[in-house]
mmCIF file of C-alpha atoms (C1' of nucleotides) in Angstrom:
data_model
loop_
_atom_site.group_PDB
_atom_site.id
_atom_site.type_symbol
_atom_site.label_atom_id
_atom_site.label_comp_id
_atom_site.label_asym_id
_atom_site.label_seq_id
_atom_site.Cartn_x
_atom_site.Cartn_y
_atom_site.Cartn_z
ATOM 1 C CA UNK A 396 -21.218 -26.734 19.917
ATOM 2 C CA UNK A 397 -23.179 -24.518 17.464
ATOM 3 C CA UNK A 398 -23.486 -22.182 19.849
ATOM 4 C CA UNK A 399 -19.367 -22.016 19.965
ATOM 5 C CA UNK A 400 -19.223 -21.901 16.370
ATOM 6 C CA UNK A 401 -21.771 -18.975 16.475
ATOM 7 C CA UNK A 402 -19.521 -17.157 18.961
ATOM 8 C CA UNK A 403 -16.058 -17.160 17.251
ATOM 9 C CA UNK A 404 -17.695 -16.261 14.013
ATOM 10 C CA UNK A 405 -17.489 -12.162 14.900
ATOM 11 C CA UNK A 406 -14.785 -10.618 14.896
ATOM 12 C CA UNK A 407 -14.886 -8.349 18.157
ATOM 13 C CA UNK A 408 -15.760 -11.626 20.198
ATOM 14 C CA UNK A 409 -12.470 -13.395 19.176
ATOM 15 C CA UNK A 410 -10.842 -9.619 19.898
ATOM 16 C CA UNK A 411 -12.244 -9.992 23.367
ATOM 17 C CA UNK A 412 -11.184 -13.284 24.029
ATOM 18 C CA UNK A 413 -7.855 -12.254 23.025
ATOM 19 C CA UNK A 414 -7.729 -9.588 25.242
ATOM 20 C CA UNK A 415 -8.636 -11.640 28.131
ATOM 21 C CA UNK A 416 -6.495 -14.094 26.722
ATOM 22 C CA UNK A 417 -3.634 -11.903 27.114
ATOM 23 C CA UNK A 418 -5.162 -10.259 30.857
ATOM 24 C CA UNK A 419 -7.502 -12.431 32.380
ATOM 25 C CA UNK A 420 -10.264 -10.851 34.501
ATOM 26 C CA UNK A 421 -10.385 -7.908 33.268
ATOM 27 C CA UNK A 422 -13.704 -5.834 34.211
ATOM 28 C CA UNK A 423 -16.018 -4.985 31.797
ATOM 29 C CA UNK A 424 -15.006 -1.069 31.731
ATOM 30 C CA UNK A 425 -11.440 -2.814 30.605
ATOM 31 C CA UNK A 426 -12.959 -4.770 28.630
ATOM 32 C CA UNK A 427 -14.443 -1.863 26.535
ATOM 33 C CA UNK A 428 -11.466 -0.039 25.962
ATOM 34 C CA UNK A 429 -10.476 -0.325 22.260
ATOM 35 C CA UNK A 430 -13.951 -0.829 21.361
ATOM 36 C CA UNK A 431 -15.265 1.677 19.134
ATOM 37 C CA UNK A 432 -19.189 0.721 20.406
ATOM 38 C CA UNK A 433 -20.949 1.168 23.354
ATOM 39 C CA UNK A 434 -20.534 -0.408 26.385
ATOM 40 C CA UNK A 435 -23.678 -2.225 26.155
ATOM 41 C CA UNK A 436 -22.390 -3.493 22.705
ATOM 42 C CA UNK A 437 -19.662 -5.157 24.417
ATOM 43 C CA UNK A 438 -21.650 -6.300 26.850
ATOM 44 C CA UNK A 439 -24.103 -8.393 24.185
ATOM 45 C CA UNK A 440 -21.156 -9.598 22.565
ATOM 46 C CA UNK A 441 -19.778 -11.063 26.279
ATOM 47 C CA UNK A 442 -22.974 -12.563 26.715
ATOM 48 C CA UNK A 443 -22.770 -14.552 23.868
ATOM 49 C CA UNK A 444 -19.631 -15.641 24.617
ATOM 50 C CA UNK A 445 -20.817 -16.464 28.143
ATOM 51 C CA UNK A 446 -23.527 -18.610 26.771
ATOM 52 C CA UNK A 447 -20.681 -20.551 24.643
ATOM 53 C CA UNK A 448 -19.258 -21.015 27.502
ATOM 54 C CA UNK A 449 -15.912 -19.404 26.313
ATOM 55 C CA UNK A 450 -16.136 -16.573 28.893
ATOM 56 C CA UNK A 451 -16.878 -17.106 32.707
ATOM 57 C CA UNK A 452 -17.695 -14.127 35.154
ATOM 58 C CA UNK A 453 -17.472 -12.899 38.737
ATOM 59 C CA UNK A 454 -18.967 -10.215 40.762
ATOM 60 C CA UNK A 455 -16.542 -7.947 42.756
ATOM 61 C CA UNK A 456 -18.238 -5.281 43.964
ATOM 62 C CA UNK A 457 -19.854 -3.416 41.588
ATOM 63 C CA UNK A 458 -17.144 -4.796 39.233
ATOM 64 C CA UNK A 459 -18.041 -7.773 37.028
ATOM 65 C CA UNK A 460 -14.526 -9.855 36.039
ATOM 66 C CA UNK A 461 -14.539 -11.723 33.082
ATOM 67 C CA UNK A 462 -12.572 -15.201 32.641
ATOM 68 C CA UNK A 463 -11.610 -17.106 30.012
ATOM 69 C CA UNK A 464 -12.301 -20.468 29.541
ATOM 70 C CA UNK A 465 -10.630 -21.992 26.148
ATOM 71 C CA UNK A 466 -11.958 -25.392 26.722
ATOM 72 C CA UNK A 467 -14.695 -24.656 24.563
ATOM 73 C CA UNK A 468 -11.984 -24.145 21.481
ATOM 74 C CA UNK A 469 -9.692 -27.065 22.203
ATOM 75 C CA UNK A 470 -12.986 -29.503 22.081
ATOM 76 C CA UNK A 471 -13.713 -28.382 18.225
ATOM 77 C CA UNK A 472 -10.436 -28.511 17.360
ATOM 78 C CA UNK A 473 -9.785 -31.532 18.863
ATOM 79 C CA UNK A 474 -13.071 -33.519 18.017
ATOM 80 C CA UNK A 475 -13.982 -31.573 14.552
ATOM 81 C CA UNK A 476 -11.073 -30.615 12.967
ATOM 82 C CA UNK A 477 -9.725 -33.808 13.591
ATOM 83 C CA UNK A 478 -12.240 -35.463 11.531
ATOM 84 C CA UNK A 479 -10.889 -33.829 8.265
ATOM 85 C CA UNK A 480 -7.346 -34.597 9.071
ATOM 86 C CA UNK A 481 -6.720 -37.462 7.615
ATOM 87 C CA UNK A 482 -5.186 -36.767 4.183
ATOM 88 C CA UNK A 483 -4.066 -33.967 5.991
ATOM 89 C CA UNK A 484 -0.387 -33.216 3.949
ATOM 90 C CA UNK A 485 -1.724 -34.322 0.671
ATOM 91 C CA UNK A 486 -5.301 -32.761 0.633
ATOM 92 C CA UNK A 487 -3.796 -29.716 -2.014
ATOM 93 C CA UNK A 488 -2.461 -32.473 -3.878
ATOM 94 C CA UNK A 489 -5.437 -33.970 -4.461
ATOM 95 C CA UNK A 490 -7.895 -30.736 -4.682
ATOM 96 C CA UNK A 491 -5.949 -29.937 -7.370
ATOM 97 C CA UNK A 492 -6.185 -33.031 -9.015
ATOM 98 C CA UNK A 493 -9.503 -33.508 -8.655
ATOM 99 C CA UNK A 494 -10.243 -29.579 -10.068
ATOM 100 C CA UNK A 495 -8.259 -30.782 -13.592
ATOM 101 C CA UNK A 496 -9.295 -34.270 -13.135
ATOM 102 C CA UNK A 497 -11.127 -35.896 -16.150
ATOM 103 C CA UNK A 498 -13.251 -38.031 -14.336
ATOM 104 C CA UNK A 499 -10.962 -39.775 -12.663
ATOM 105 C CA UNK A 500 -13.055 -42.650 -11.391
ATOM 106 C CA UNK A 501 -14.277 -41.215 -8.281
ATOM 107 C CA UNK A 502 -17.610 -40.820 -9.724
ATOM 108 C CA UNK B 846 -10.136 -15.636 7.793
ATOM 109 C CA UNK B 847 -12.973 -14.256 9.089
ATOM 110 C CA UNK B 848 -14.767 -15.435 5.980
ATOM 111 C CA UNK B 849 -13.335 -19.499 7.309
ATOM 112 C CA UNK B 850 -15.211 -18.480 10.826
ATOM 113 C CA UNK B 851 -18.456 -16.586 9.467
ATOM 114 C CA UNK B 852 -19.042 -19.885 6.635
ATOM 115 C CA UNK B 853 -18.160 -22.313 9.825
ATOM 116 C CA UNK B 854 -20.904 -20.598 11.879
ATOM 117 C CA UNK B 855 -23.813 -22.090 9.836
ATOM 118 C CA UNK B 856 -24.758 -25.714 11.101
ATOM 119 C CA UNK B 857 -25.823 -26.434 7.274
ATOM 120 C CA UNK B 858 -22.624 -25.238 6.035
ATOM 121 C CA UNK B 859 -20.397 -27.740 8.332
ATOM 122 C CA UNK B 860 -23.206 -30.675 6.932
ATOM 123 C CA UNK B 861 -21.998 -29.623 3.758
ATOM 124 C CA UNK B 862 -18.577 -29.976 4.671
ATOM 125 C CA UNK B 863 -19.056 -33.557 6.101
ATOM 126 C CA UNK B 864 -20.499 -34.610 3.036
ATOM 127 C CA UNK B 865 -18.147 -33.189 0.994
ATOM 128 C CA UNK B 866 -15.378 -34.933 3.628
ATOM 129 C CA UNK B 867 -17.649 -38.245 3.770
ATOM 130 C CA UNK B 868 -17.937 -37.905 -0.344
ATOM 131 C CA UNK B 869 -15.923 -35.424 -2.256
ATOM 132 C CA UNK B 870 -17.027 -34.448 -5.954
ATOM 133 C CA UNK B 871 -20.458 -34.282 -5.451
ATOM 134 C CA UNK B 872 -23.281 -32.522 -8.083
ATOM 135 C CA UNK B 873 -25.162 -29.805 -6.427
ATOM 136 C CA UNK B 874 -28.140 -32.416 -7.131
ATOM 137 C CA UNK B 875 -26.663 -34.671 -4.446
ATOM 138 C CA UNK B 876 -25.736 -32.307 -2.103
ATOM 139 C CA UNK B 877 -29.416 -31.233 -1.716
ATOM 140 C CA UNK B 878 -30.529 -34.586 -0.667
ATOM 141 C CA UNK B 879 -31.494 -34.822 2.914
ATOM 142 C CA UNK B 880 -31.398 -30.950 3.222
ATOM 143 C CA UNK B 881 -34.971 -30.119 3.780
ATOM 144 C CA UNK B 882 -34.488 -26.217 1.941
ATOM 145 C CA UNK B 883 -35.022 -25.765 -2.064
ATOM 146 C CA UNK B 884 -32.273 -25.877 -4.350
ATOM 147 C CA UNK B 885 -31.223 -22.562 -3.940
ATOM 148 C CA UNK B 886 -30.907 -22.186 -0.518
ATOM 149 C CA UNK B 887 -28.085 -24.781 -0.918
ATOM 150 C CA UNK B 888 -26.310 -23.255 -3.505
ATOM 151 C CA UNK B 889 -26.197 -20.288 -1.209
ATOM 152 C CA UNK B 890 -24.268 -21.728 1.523
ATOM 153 C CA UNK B 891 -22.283 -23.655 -0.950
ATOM 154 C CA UNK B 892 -21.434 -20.004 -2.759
ATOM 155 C CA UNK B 893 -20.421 -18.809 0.899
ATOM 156 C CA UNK B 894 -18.402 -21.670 1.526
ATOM 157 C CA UNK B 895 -16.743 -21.850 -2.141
ATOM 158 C CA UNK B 896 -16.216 -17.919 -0.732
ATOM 159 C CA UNK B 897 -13.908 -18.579 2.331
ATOM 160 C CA UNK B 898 -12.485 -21.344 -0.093
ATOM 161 C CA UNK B 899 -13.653 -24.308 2.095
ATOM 162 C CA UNK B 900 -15.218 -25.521 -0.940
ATOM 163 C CA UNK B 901 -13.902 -25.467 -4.979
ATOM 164 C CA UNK B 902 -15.975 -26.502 -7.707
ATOM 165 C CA UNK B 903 -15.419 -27.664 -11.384
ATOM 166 C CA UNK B 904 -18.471 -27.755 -14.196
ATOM 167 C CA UNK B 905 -18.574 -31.209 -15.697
ATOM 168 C CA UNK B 906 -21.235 -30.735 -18.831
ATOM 169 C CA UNK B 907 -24.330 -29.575 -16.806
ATOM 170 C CA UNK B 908 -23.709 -31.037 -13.940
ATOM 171 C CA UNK B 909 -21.419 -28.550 -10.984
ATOM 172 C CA UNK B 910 -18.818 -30.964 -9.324
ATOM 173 C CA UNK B 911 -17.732 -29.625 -5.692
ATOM 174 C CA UNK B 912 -14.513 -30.496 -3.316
ATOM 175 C CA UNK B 913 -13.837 -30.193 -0.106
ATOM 176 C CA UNK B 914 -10.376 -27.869 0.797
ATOM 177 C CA UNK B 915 -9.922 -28.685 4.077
ATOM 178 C CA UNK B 916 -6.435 -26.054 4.540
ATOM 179 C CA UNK B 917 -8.666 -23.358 5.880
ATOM 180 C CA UNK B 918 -9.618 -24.761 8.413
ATOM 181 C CA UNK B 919 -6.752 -26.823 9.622
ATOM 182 C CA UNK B 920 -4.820 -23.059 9.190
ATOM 183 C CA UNK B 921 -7.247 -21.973 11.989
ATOM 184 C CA UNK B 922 -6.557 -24.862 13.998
ATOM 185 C CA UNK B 923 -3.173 -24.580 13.844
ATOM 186 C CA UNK B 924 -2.630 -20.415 13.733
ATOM 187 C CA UNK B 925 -5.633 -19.230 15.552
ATOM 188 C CA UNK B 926 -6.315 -21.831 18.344
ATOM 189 C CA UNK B 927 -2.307 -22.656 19.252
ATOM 190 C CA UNK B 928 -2.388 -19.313 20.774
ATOM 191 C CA UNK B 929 -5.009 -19.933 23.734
ATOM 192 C CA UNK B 930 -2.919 -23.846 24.043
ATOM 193 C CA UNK B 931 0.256 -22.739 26.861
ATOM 194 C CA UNK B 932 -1.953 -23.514 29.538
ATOM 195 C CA UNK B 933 -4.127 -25.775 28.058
ATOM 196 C CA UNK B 934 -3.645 -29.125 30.837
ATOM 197 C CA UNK B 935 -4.154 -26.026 33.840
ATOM 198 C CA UNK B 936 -6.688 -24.179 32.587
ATOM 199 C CA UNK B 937 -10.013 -25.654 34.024
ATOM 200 C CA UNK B 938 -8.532 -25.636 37.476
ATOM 201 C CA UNK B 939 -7.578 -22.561 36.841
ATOM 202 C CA UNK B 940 -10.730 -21.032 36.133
ATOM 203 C CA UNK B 941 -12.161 -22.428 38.687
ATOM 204 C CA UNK B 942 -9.783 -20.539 41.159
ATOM 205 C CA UNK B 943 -10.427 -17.299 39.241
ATOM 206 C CA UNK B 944 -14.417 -17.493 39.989
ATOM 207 C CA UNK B 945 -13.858 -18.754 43.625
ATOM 208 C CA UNK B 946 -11.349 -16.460 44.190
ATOM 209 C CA UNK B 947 -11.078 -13.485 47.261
ATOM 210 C CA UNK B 948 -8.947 -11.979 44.582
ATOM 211 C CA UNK B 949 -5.985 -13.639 43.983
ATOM 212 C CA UNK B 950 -3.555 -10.902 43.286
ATOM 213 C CA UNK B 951 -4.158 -11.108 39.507
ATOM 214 C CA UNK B 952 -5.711 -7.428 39.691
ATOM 215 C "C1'" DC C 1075 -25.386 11.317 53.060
ATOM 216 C "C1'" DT C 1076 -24.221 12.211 48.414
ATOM 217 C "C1'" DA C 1077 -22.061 11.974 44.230
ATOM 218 C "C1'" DA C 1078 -19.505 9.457 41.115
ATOM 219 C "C1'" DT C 1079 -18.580 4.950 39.192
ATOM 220 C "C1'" DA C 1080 -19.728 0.318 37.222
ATOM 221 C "C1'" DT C 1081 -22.968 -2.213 35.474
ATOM 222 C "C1'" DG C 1082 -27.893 -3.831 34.093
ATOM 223 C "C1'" DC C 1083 -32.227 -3.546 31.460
ATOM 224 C "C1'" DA C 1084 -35.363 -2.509 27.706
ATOM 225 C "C1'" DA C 1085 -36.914 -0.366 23.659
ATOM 226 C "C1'" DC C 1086 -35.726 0.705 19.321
ATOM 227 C "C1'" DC C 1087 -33.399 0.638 14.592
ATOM 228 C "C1'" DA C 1088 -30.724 -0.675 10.216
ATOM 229 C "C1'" DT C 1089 -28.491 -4.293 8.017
ATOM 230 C "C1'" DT C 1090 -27.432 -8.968 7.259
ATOM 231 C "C1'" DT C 1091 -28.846 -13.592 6.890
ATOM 232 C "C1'" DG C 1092 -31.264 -17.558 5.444
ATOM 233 C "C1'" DG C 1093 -34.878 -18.800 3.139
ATOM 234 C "C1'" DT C 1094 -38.516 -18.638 -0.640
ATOM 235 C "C1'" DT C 1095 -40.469 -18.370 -5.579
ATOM 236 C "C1'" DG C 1096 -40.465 -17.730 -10.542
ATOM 237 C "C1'" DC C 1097 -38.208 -17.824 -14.543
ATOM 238 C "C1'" DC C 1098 -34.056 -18.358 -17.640
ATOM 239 C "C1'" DT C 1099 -30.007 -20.960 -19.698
ATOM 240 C "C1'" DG C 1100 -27.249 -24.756 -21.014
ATOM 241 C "C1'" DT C 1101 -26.623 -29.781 -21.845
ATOM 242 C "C1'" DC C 1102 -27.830 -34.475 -22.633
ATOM 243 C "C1'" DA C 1103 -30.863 -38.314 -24.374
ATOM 244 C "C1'" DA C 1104 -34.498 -40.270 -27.230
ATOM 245 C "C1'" DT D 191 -35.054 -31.546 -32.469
ATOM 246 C "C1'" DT D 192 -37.451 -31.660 -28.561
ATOM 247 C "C1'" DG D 193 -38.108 -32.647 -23.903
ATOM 248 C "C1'" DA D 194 -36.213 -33.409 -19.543
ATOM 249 C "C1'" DC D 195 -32.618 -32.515 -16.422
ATOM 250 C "C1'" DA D 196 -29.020 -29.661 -13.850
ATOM 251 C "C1'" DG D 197 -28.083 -25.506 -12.586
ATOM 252 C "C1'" DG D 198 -28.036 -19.960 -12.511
ATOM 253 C "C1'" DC D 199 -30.175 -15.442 -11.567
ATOM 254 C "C1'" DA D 200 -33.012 -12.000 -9.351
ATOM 255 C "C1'" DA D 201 -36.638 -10.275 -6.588
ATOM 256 C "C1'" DC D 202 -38.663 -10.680 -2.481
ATOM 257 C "C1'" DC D 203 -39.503 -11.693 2.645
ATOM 258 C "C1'" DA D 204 -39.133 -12.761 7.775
ATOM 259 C "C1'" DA D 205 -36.166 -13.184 11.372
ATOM 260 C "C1'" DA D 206 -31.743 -12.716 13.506
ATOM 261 C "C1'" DT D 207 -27.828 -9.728 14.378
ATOM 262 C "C1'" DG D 208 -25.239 -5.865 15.891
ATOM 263 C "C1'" DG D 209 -25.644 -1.625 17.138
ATOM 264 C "C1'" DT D 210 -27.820 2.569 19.509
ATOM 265 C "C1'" DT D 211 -30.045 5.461 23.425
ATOM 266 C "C1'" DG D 212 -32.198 6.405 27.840
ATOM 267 C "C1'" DC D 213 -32.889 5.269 32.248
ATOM 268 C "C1'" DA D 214 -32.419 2.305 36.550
ATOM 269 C "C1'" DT D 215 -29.688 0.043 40.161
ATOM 270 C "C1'" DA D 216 -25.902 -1.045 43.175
ATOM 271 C "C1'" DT D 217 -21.518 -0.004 45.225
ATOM 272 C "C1'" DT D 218 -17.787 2.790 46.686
ATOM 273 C "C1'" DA D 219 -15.312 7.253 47.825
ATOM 274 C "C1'" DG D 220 -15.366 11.677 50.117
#
DNA sequence: CTAATATGCAACCATTTGGTTGCCTGTCAA
DNA sequence: TTGACAGGCAACCAAATGGTTGCATATTAG
């Protein structure tokens, strides 16, 4: 899971699952368009994405496709970010509170 | 928002969080516990998190109080993630296609 | 066959990151 | 008032990160 946390945390990753997101399969020379780096820049930054298992790829030739696979994202959402929801609609509330809060017993 | 991803990236940063979510208002003093860095290293994180505003603090005499703001992060699960959701039930099956696939027509 | 295209691999580099240590400041208790 | 306690600040360091370049390999088009 850290490694999916690790992933999403740059910027031109979550670009590039976007893009795929919005064209799956794309080839890496598609891929790269847009990018103001090098190709092999983009190609680390798939990697790592492939190794969080967000991105899956196929050979075509002497094309590589690139897939995206968003179950990856739905499990943290799902199993961490569900963890803090449970004062969900009044968590401001209560930050706020507690900021202001003279001791308010909770210590 | 990249700040919310970049502070989420950091394994000791989300331990933070849980604490914070397991036991909000805590002294920089307790937060340390059971984190096998120095002091400082944990004030760090905490000043990264406090950064992306996953974390607000309040000085109580000499002691630092800190609470968990949980918004961020439910903002991402609800802005950021909902986007890669339409074919959410499909999409495993459909990846699996994609890499088995004599080209499907999708290029 | 040959040349162009698409990608892979490896070495290298600057900056960021995550940690340390040493010392300073502010607050509470005896 | 004088320690002891909680935290802040700054310099420093090693390793990870994000990028580059140069060259090699494989496939397809002519």
């Amino acid at each position: 899971m850290d490694d999916v946390f690790k992933a999403l945390a740059d910027p031109v990753r979550r670009q590039l699952l976007d893009s795929l997101h919005q064209r799956n399969g794309q080839t890496l020379g598609e891929l790269c368009e847009g990018h103001d780096m090098s190709r092999q820049a983009v190609t680390k930054h798939l990697a790592i994405l492939e190794d969080a298992n967000l991105v899956a790829t196929r050979k075509d030739g002497r094309e590589k496709l690139h897939f995206l696979n968003p179950l990856p994202i739905f499990e943290i959402a799902d199993r961490w970010v569900r963890k803090f929801e449970h004062g969900r609609l009044r968590a401001l509330d209560e930050l706020k509170k507690n900021l202001e809060g003279k001791s308010d017993g909770k210590r």
